[in-house]
Amino acid sequence: STGSTGDEPSTSTGEDVVVPDRIVFFYYPDGVWRDDLFVESGGSFTLGPVLSGLAAYQDRLLLVTGFDNRTLDPADPASSLPMHSAAPAALLTGALGSVGLVQDPMPDWYLGGGPSIDQVIGAELGVFVAHLGVRTNHDAVATTSPSWLAADEVAPAIAHPADALVALFEDPAAPELADVAAQVAAVPESIDDAAVPVALPAQVGIARGLLRLDRTRVITLSVCHTGCMMFMGWLGLEAGLHELGSYPTDPQAEQYSTGHAWLVGQLLPLVDELAQTPAPDGQTWLDHTLLVILNDGGDFPPAHPLTDLTAVLVGNASGRLRSGAVVHVDGADQADLAVTLAHAMGVDAGRFGHPDLEAQVLTALLR
């Protein structure tokens, strides 16, 4: 771990108006090529294909790169081996657990390290955490979830937008939700891979509705989990997403990039709405919403590494975080990032995650 704890940030950006910040986590699996995210040159950076949809917001991005998603091989407690299918559970819980073997019953070391940081933030702020998923159990066991209520309890994703619309809103037929309801109505009852092009935009629509009506301040969106075999045929991809990520050369590498670019691109309507909606203090809701785009794997090669990860932060949490920058945090880990995100939300996460990680706020990310 690296970094040190800074002063607690103010919760107000206006002289008389206190605007509560919100945080949205977007998780997608299996690693991503660094150059597909961004390329640095001469002190500036250019967005790669995966982030190209966010080009209009480049000055609102903070690219945090170089941290590791550390996991532990239970057969060798002194090690810190990259256990690929442990990655989602470790990412937001600060765990060192998991090995990725599917057993019944699952051994203790497969489980997350405790409540994930989204749940910690939600509990501290006194709001429920809306966990929305798309194909989150497809070719993956439930314990690969990124969101956890406790070390032995997954926070289940609401896997169908129709269920989310009924469960999370007091009046699903409210006029303010008409556009969201229309998206949900287009999703078939059973969501297979071919339905993802309507299911994921509908889940993003649910997130838009939750923020629009101030239903919660913490949302987690997760797409598939580790070992994602989702076949994105609507993009012309020729294999499952996880398989494509196992090859360092084209055409597989290019198709892998195409798949990830599509996934991240579905967030643009959410970002646009936040940027175009005035907040009570005269700023926009994007100024008060932190969107955290996370992949549990890092730069290639090798395939699906758990080192040298990049987190993409959109918005700066009411000015608490830097923006329009790339920050290298070599030596940091997932627990450091988690407590930094909590810090940006005004939450002290305490001794978060596995004690061996010694989680500390990454002050290099703060203004």
Short mmCIF file of C-alpha atoms in Angstrom, two decimals:
data_model
loop_
_atom_site.label_atom_id
_atom_site.label_comp_id
_atom_site.label_asym_id
_atom_site.label_seq_id
_atom_site.Cartn_x
_atom_site.Cartn_y
_atom_site.Cartn_z
CA SER A 1 0.00 0.00 0.00
CA THR A 2 1.03 3.58 -0.49
CA GLY A 3 -0.18 7.09 0.21
CA SER A 4 -1.28 8.89 3.35
CA THR A 5 -4.50 10.17 4.84
CA GLY A 6 -5.42 13.77 4.05
CA ASP A 7 -7.82 16.14 5.79
CA GLU A 8 -11.53 15.42 5.62
CA PRO A 9 -13.10 17.26 2.67
CA SER A 10 -15.93 19.74 2.92
CA THR A 11 -19.36 18.47 1.89
CA SER A 12 -20.46 21.78 0.40
CA THR A 13 -19.46 23.53 -2.82
CA GLY A 14 -21.85 26.46 -2.45
CA GLU A 15 -21.80 29.14 0.22
CA ASP A 16 -25.32 28.36 1.48
CA VAL A 17 -26.31 25.17 -0.34
CA VAL A 18 -25.04 21.74 0.64
CA VAL A 19 -25.39 19.30 -2.25
CA PRO A 20 -24.97 15.62 -1.37
CA ASP A 21 -22.53 13.78 -3.60
CA ARG A 22 -23.33 10.46 -5.27
CA ILE A 23 -21.09 7.63 -6.46
CA VAL A 24 -21.71 5.08 -9.22
CA PHE A 25 -19.48 2.04 -9.68
CA PHE A 26 -19.36 0.35 -13.10
CA TYR A 27 -17.60 -3.02 -13.14
CA TYR A 28 -16.62 -5.08 -16.18
CA PRO A 29 -14.26 -8.08 -16.09
CA ASP A 30 -11.11 -9.80 -17.25
CA GLY A 31 -8.51 -7.09 -17.86
CA VAL A 32 -8.07 -4.39 -20.47
CA TRP A 33 -5.24 -3.25 -22.71
CA ARG A 34 -3.79 0.02 -21.40
CA ASP A 35 -3.54 1.52 -24.87
CA ASP A 36 -7.23 0.77 -25.37
CA LEU A 37 -7.92 3.16 -22.48
CA PHE A 38 -5.43 5.95 -23.10
CA VAL A 39 -2.00 6.84 -24.44
CA GLU A 40 0.27 9.36 -22.72
CA SER A 41 2.44 11.75 -24.71
CA GLY A 42 4.31 14.88 -23.68
CA GLY A 43 2.43 15.40 -20.43
CA SER A 44 -1.00 14.93 -21.97
CA PHE A 45 -3.11 11.92 -22.83
CA THR A 46 -5.26 10.73 -25.70
CA LEU A 47 -8.22 8.46 -25.11
CA GLY A 48 -8.15 5.00 -26.67
CA PRO A 49 -11.12 3.18 -28.22
CA VAL A 50 -12.58 1.90 -24.94
CA LEU A 51 -12.94 5.45 -23.57
CA SER A 52 -13.58 7.22 -26.87
CA GLY A 53 -17.27 7.65 -26.06
CA LEU A 54 -16.28 9.89 -23.14
CA ALA A 55 -14.12 12.21 -25.27
CA ALA A 56 -16.37 15.21 -24.58
CA TYR A 57 -15.56 14.77 -20.88
CA GLN A 58 -11.81 14.26 -21.10
CA ASP A 59 -11.16 17.24 -18.83
CA ARG A 60 -13.44 15.61 -16.24
CA LEU A 61 -11.54 12.30 -16.20
CA LEU A 62 -9.00 11.12 -13.65
CA LEU A 63 -7.13 8.05 -14.88
CA VAL A 64 -5.61 6.18 -11.94
CA THR A 65 -3.09 3.66 -13.17
CA GLY A 66 -0.49 1.27 -11.80
CA PHE A 67 -2.31 -0.21 -8.80
CA ASP A 68 -2.61 -3.96 -8.20
CA ASN A 69 -5.61 -6.14 -7.37
CA ARG A 70 -3.86 -8.36 -4.85
CA THR A 71 -5.11 -11.87 -4.13
CA LEU A 72 -3.71 -14.69 -2.05
CA ASP A 73 -2.99 -18.29 -2.95
CA PRO A 74 -4.43 -20.20 0.06
CA ALA A 75 -1.95 -23.03 -0.52
CA ASP A 76 0.88 -20.56 0.07
CA PRO A 77 -0.17 -17.82 2.54
CA ALA A 78 3.12 -16.01 2.05
CA SER A 79 2.43 -15.49 -1.63
CA SER A 80 0.45 -12.91 -3.54
CA LEU A 81 -0.23 -14.78 -6.73
CA PRO A 82 -2.59 -13.45 -9.40
CA MET A 83 -5.69 -15.60 -8.91
CA HIS A 84 -7.79 -14.55 -11.90
CA SER A 85 -11.22 -15.72 -10.74
CA ALA A 86 -10.61 -14.23 -7.28
CA ALA A 87 -10.40 -10.80 -8.85
CA PRO A 88 -13.99 -9.49 -8.59
CA ALA A 89 -14.39 -10.44 -4.91
CA ALA A 90 -11.07 -8.81 -4.04
CA LEU A 91 -11.53 -5.63 -6.07
CA LEU A 92 -13.98 -3.70 -3.88
CA THR A 93 -13.61 -5.63 -0.61
CA GLY A 94 -9.85 -5.25 -0.20
CA ALA A 95 -9.71 -9.02 0.22
CA LEU A 96 -6.79 -11.34 -0.23
CA GLY A 97 -9.18 -14.28 -0.43
CA SER A 98 -10.33 -16.58 -3.25
CA VAL A 99 -8.66 -19.01 -5.56
CA GLY A 100 -11.31 -19.49 -8.20
CA LEU A 101 -12.10 -23.18 -7.86
CA VAL A 102 -15.79 -24.04 -8.00
CA GLN A 103 -16.50 -26.32 -5.05
CA ASP A 104 -19.58 -27.24 -3.02
CA PRO A 105 -19.55 -25.95 -0.37
CA MET A 106 -17.24 -23.09 -1.21
CA PRO A 107 -14.24 -22.89 1.13
CA ASP A 108 -13.87 -19.84 3.35
CA TRP A 109 -10.90 -18.49 1.46
CA TYR A 110 -13.00 -18.08 -1.67
CA LEU A 111 -15.14 -15.46 -0.04
CA GLY A 112 -14.78 -11.67 -0.05
CA GLY A 113 -12.84 -9.92 2.66
CA GLY A 114 -15.82 -8.14 4.20
CA PRO A 115 -18.33 -5.53 3.06
CA SER A 116 -17.30 -4.01 -0.25
CA ILE A 117 -16.57 -0.30 -0.36
CA ASP A 118 -19.88 0.51 -2.08
CA GLN A 119 -21.70 -1.08 0.86
CA VAL A 120 -19.44 0.69 3.38
CA ILE A 121 -20.15 4.06 1.77
CA GLY A 122 -23.88 3.35 1.57
CA ALA A 123 -24.07 2.35 5.24
CA GLU A 124 -22.18 5.44 6.36
CA LEU A 125 -24.38 7.73 4.26
CA GLY A 126 -27.55 5.97 5.43
CA VAL A 127 -28.74 4.95 1.96
CA PHE A 128 -29.38 1.64 0.23
CA VAL A 129 -26.93 0.46 -2.42
CA ALA A 130 -28.63 -0.34 -5.72
CA HIS A 131 -26.71 -3.26 -7.28
CA LEU A 132 -27.79 -3.69 -10.89
CA GLY A 133 -26.38 -6.54 -12.96
CA VAL A 134 -26.36 -7.79 -16.53
CA ARG A 135 -25.48 -11.44 -17.17
CA THR A 136 -23.82 -11.49 -13.74
CA ASN A 137 -24.22 -15.24 -13.30
CA HIS A 138 -23.30 -16.15 -16.86
CA ASP A 139 -20.53 -18.75 -16.77
CA ALA A 140 -19.51 -17.57 -13.30
CA VAL A 141 -20.47 -18.52 -9.76
CA ALA A 142 -22.19 -15.99 -7.53
CA THR A 143 -19.17 -15.61 -5.27
CA THR A 144 -17.33 -13.76 -8.02
CA SER A 145 -19.55 -10.73 -7.37
CA PRO A 146 -17.76 -7.39 -6.83
CA SER A 147 -20.34 -6.28 -4.23
CA TRP A 148 -20.49 -7.90 -0.77
CA LEU A 149 -22.60 -7.34 2.34
CA ALA A 150 -20.16 -9.27 4.53
CA ALA A 151 -17.22 -11.64 4.18
CA ASP A 152 -19.59 -14.56 3.59
CA GLU A 153 -22.55 -12.77 2.01
CA VAL A 154 -22.74 -11.53 -1.57
CA ALA A 155 -24.82 -8.44 -2.32
CA PRO A 156 -26.97 -9.96 -5.06
CA ALA A 157 -27.47 -7.97 -8.22
CA ILE A 158 -30.96 -7.26 -9.48
CA ALA A 159 -30.47 -8.98 -12.80
CA HIS A 160 -33.53 -7.79 -14.72
CA PRO A 161 -34.43 -4.12 -15.25
CA ALA A 162 -38.14 -4.91 -14.83
CA ASP A 163 -37.48 -6.23 -11.33
CA ALA A 164 -35.34 -3.18 -10.55
CA LEU A 165 -38.06 -0.79 -11.73
CA VAL A 166 -40.59 -2.34 -9.35
CA ALA A 167 -38.23 -2.87 -6.42
CA LEU A 168 -36.39 0.45 -6.35
CA PHE A 169 -39.05 3.07 -7.15
CA GLU A 170 -42.12 4.07 -5.15
CA ASP A 171 -44.07 4.71 -8.36
CA PRO A 172 -42.62 2.90 -11.40
CA ALA A 173 -45.27 4.60 -13.57
CA ALA A 174 -44.25 8.12 -12.54
CA PRO A 175 -44.03 10.51 -15.51
CA GLU A 176 -40.42 11.29 -14.58
CA LEU A 177 -39.58 7.64 -15.33
CA ALA A 178 -41.38 7.36 -18.68
CA ASP A 179 -38.17 7.11 -20.69
CA VAL A 180 -36.73 4.54 -18.28
CA ALA A 181 -39.92 2.47 -18.34
CA ALA A 182 -39.83 2.45 -22.15
CA GLN A 183 -36.30 1.05 -22.09
CA VAL A 184 -37.30 -1.60 -19.56
CA ALA A 185 -40.33 -2.62 -21.64
CA ALA A 186 -38.02 -3.49 -24.54
CA VAL A 187 -36.10 -6.09 -22.49
CA PRO A 188 -37.31 -9.69 -22.95
CA GLU A 189 -38.35 -11.71 -19.91
CA SER A 190 -35.32 -13.97 -20.24
CA ILE A 191 -32.02 -12.18 -20.79
CA ASP A 192 -29.54 -14.10 -22.89
CA ASP A 193 -26.48 -12.71 -24.65
CA ALA A 194 -28.57 -11.48 -27.58
CA ALA A 195 -30.67 -9.37 -25.19
CA VAL A 196 -27.72 -7.51 -23.68
CA PRO A 197 -27.98 -4.62 -26.23
CA VAL A 198 -31.31 -3.67 -24.64
CA ALA A 199 -30.73 -4.98 -21.10
CA LEU A 200 -27.59 -2.99 -20.29
CA PRO A 201 -28.95 0.37 -21.53
CA ALA A 202 -32.09 -0.33 -19.49
CA GLN A 203 -30.06 -0.96 -16.33
CA VAL A 204 -28.15 2.27 -16.97
CA GLY A 205 -31.58 3.87 -17.37
CA ILE A 206 -32.56 2.53 -13.94
CA ALA A 207 -29.42 4.19 -12.55
CA ARG A 208 -30.37 7.45 -14.27
CA GLY A 209 -33.83 7.26 -12.74
CA LEU A 210 -32.50 6.56 -9.26
CA LEU A 211 -30.27 9.62 -9.37
CA ARG A 212 -32.87 11.76 -11.12
CA LEU A 213 -35.40 11.11 -8.33
CA ASP A 214 -32.77 11.12 -5.57
CA ARG A 215 -33.65 7.56 -4.53
CA THR A 216 -30.10 6.72 -3.43
CA ARG A 217 -26.56 8.05 -3.52
CA VAL A 218 -24.72 4.77 -4.17
CA ILE A 219 -25.17 2.54 -7.23
CA THR A 220 -23.17 -0.43 -8.49
CA LEU A 221 -23.54 -1.65 -12.07
CA SER A 222 -21.82 -4.93 -12.87
CA VAL A 223 -21.56 -6.65 -16.24
CA CYS A 224 -20.84 -10.35 -16.22
CA HIS A 225 -18.19 -11.49 -13.74
CA THR A 226 -14.76 -13.05 -14.09
CA GLY A 227 -14.36 -15.49 -16.94
CA CYS A 228 -17.12 -13.69 -18.84
CA MET A 229 -18.15 -15.89 -21.74
CA MET A 230 -20.70 -13.38 -23.00
CA PHE A 231 -20.88 -13.63 -26.79
CA MET A 232 -21.37 -10.17 -28.26
CA GLY A 233 -22.59 -11.28 -31.65
CA TRP A 234 -24.32 -7.97 -32.34
CA LEU A 235 -20.83 -6.46 -32.67
CA GLY A 236 -19.60 -9.19 -34.99
CA LEU A 237 -17.32 -10.70 -32.34
CA GLU A 238 -16.34 -14.27 -33.07
CA ALA A 239 -15.90 -15.68 -29.54
CA GLY A 240 -16.83 -15.05 -25.91
CA LEU A 241 -15.37 -11.93 -24.33
CA HIS A 242 -13.12 -13.82 -21.91
CA GLU A 243 -11.68 -15.99 -24.67
CA LEU A 244 -10.93 -12.96 -26.83
CA GLY A 245 -8.99 -11.47 -23.93
CA SER A 246 -6.60 -14.41 -23.91
CA TYR A 247 -4.95 -13.44 -27.20
CA PRO A 248 -2.35 -10.67 -27.55
CA THR A 249 -2.77 -10.24 -31.32
CA ASP A 250 -5.49 -9.30 -33.78
CA PRO A 251 -8.17 -10.10 -34.70
CA GLN A 252 -8.96 -11.29 -31.16
CA ALA A 253 -7.31 -8.32 -29.41
CA GLU A 254 -9.16 -5.85 -31.61
CA GLN A 255 -12.47 -7.62 -31.00
CA TYR A 256 -11.83 -7.62 -27.25
CA SER A 257 -11.32 -3.87 -27.43
CA THR A 258 -14.51 -3.49 -29.46
CA GLY A 259 -16.48 -5.37 -26.82
CA HIS A 260 -15.15 -3.28 -23.95
CA ALA A 261 -15.70 -0.04 -25.87
CA TRP A 262 -19.35 -0.97 -26.33
CA LEU A 263 -19.80 -1.76 -22.62
CA VAL A 264 -18.25 1.49 -21.41
CA GLY A 265 -20.06 3.44 -24.13
CA GLN A 266 -23.41 2.53 -22.59
CA LEU A 267 -22.59 4.89 -19.72
CA LEU A 268 -22.66 7.98 -21.95
CA PRO A 269 -26.41 8.70 -21.51
CA LEU A 270 -25.87 8.69 -17.74
CA VAL A 271 -22.91 11.08 -17.96
CA ASP A 272 -24.74 13.32 -20.42
CA GLU A 273 -27.79 13.59 -18.17
CA LEU A 274 -25.68 14.43 -15.15
CA ALA A 275 -23.72 17.05 -17.10
CA GLN A 276 -26.89 18.68 -18.44
CA THR A 277 -28.88 18.74 -15.20
CA PRO A 278 -28.41 21.74 -12.88
CA ALA A 279 -27.73 21.01 -9.22
CA PRO A 280 -29.20 23.20 -6.44
CA ASP A 281 -25.93 25.11 -6.05
CA GLY A 282 -25.79 26.20 -9.69
CA GLN A 283 -23.31 23.57 -10.80
CA THR A 284 -24.34 20.38 -12.61
CA TRP A 285 -25.03 16.99 -11.09
CA LEU A 286 -21.86 15.70 -12.77
CA ASP A 287 -19.97 18.02 -10.41
CA HIS A 288 -21.55 16.10 -7.53
CA THR A 289 -21.43 12.55 -8.91
CA LEU A 290 -18.37 10.34 -9.09
CA LEU A 291 -18.54 7.60 -11.73
CA VAL A 292 -15.94 4.88 -11.11
CA ILE A 293 -15.23 2.59 -14.08
CA LEU A 294 -13.34 -0.49 -12.91
CA ASN A 295 -11.97 -3.63 -14.47
CA ASP A 296 -10.62 -6.32 -12.13
CA GLY A 297 -7.65 -7.00 -14.43
CA GLY A 298 -4.76 -4.94 -15.68
CA ASP A 299 -2.64 -4.30 -18.74
CA PHE A 300 -1.67 -7.18 -21.04
CA PRO A 301 0.36 -9.36 -21.48
CA PRO A 302 -0.08 -11.87 -19.93
CA ALA A 303 -3.77 -12.59 -20.31
CA HIS A 304 -5.97 -11.41 -17.44
CA PRO A 305 -3.26 -10.04 -15.13
CA LEU A 306 -4.11 -8.62 -11.72
CA THR A 307 -1.30 -6.07 -11.73
CA ASP A 308 -1.03 -2.59 -13.24
CA LEU A 309 -4.76 -1.84 -13.22
CA THR A 310 -6.41 1.40 -14.31
CA ALA A 311 -9.48 2.99 -12.73
CA VAL A 312 -11.34 5.63 -14.71
CA LEU A 313 -12.99 8.31 -12.57
CA VAL A 314 -15.52 10.64 -14.20
CA GLY A 315 -16.36 13.75 -12.18
CA ASN A 316 -14.28 15.00 -9.27
CA ALA A 317 -16.55 14.65 -6.21
CA SER A 318 -17.25 18.36 -5.71
CA GLY A 319 -13.64 19.26 -6.43
CA ARG A 320 -12.07 16.86 -3.96
CA LEU A 321 -10.32 14.88 -6.71
CA ARG A 322 -8.04 15.94 -9.53
CA SER A 323 -9.43 15.84 -13.06
CA GLY A 324 -8.13 15.93 -16.61
CA ALA A 325 -5.08 13.96 -15.53
CA VAL A 326 -3.31 10.61 -15.43
CA VAL A 327 -1.93 9.68 -12.00
CA HIS A 328 0.46 6.77 -11.57
CA VAL A 329 0.14 5.06 -8.18
CA ASP A 330 2.71 2.28 -8.54
CA GLY A 331 2.82 0.13 -5.42
CA ALA A 332 -0.78 0.88 -4.45
CA ASP A 333 -3.49 -1.76 -4.32
CA GLN A 334 -7.25 -2.15 -4.49
CA ALA A 335 -7.72 -1.36 -0.79
CA ASP A 336 -5.89 1.97 -1.18
CA LEU A 337 -8.15 2.91 -4.07
CA ALA A 338 -11.26 1.87 -2.15
CA VAL A 339 -10.54 4.03 0.90
CA THR A 340 -9.63 6.95 -1.39
CA LEU A 341 -13.02 6.72 -3.10
CA ALA A 342 -14.70 6.62 0.30
CA HIS A 343 -12.62 9.63 1.40
CA ALA A 344 -13.80 11.54 -1.68
CA MET A 345 -17.37 10.85 -0.54
CA GLY A 346 -16.61 12.16 2.94
CA VAL A 347 -16.51 8.67 4.44
CA ASP A 348 -13.72 7.38 6.66
CA ALA A 349 -13.51 3.67 5.80
CA GLY A 350 -11.19 2.98 8.74
CA ARG A 351 -9.15 -0.23 8.59
CA PHE A 352 -10.75 -1.38 5.37
CA GLY A 353 -9.85 -4.68 3.73
CA HIS A 354 -7.22 -7.24 4.65
CA PRO A 355 -4.84 -5.85 7.30
CA ASP A 356 -1.81 -6.93 5.26
CA LEU A 357 -2.79 -4.37 2.63
CA GLU A 358 -2.59 -1.49 5.14
CA ALA A 359 -5.10 0.58 3.19
CA GLN A 360 -4.30 4.28 3.01
CA VAL A 361 -5.79 7.22 1.14
CA LEU A 362 -3.93 8.01 -2.08
CA THR A 363 -3.26 11.71 -1.58
CA ALA A 364 -1.88 12.02 -5.12
CA LEU A 365 -5.48 11.80 -6.35
CA LEU A 366 -6.71 14.64 -4.17
CA ARG A 367 -6.75 18.33 -5.00
#
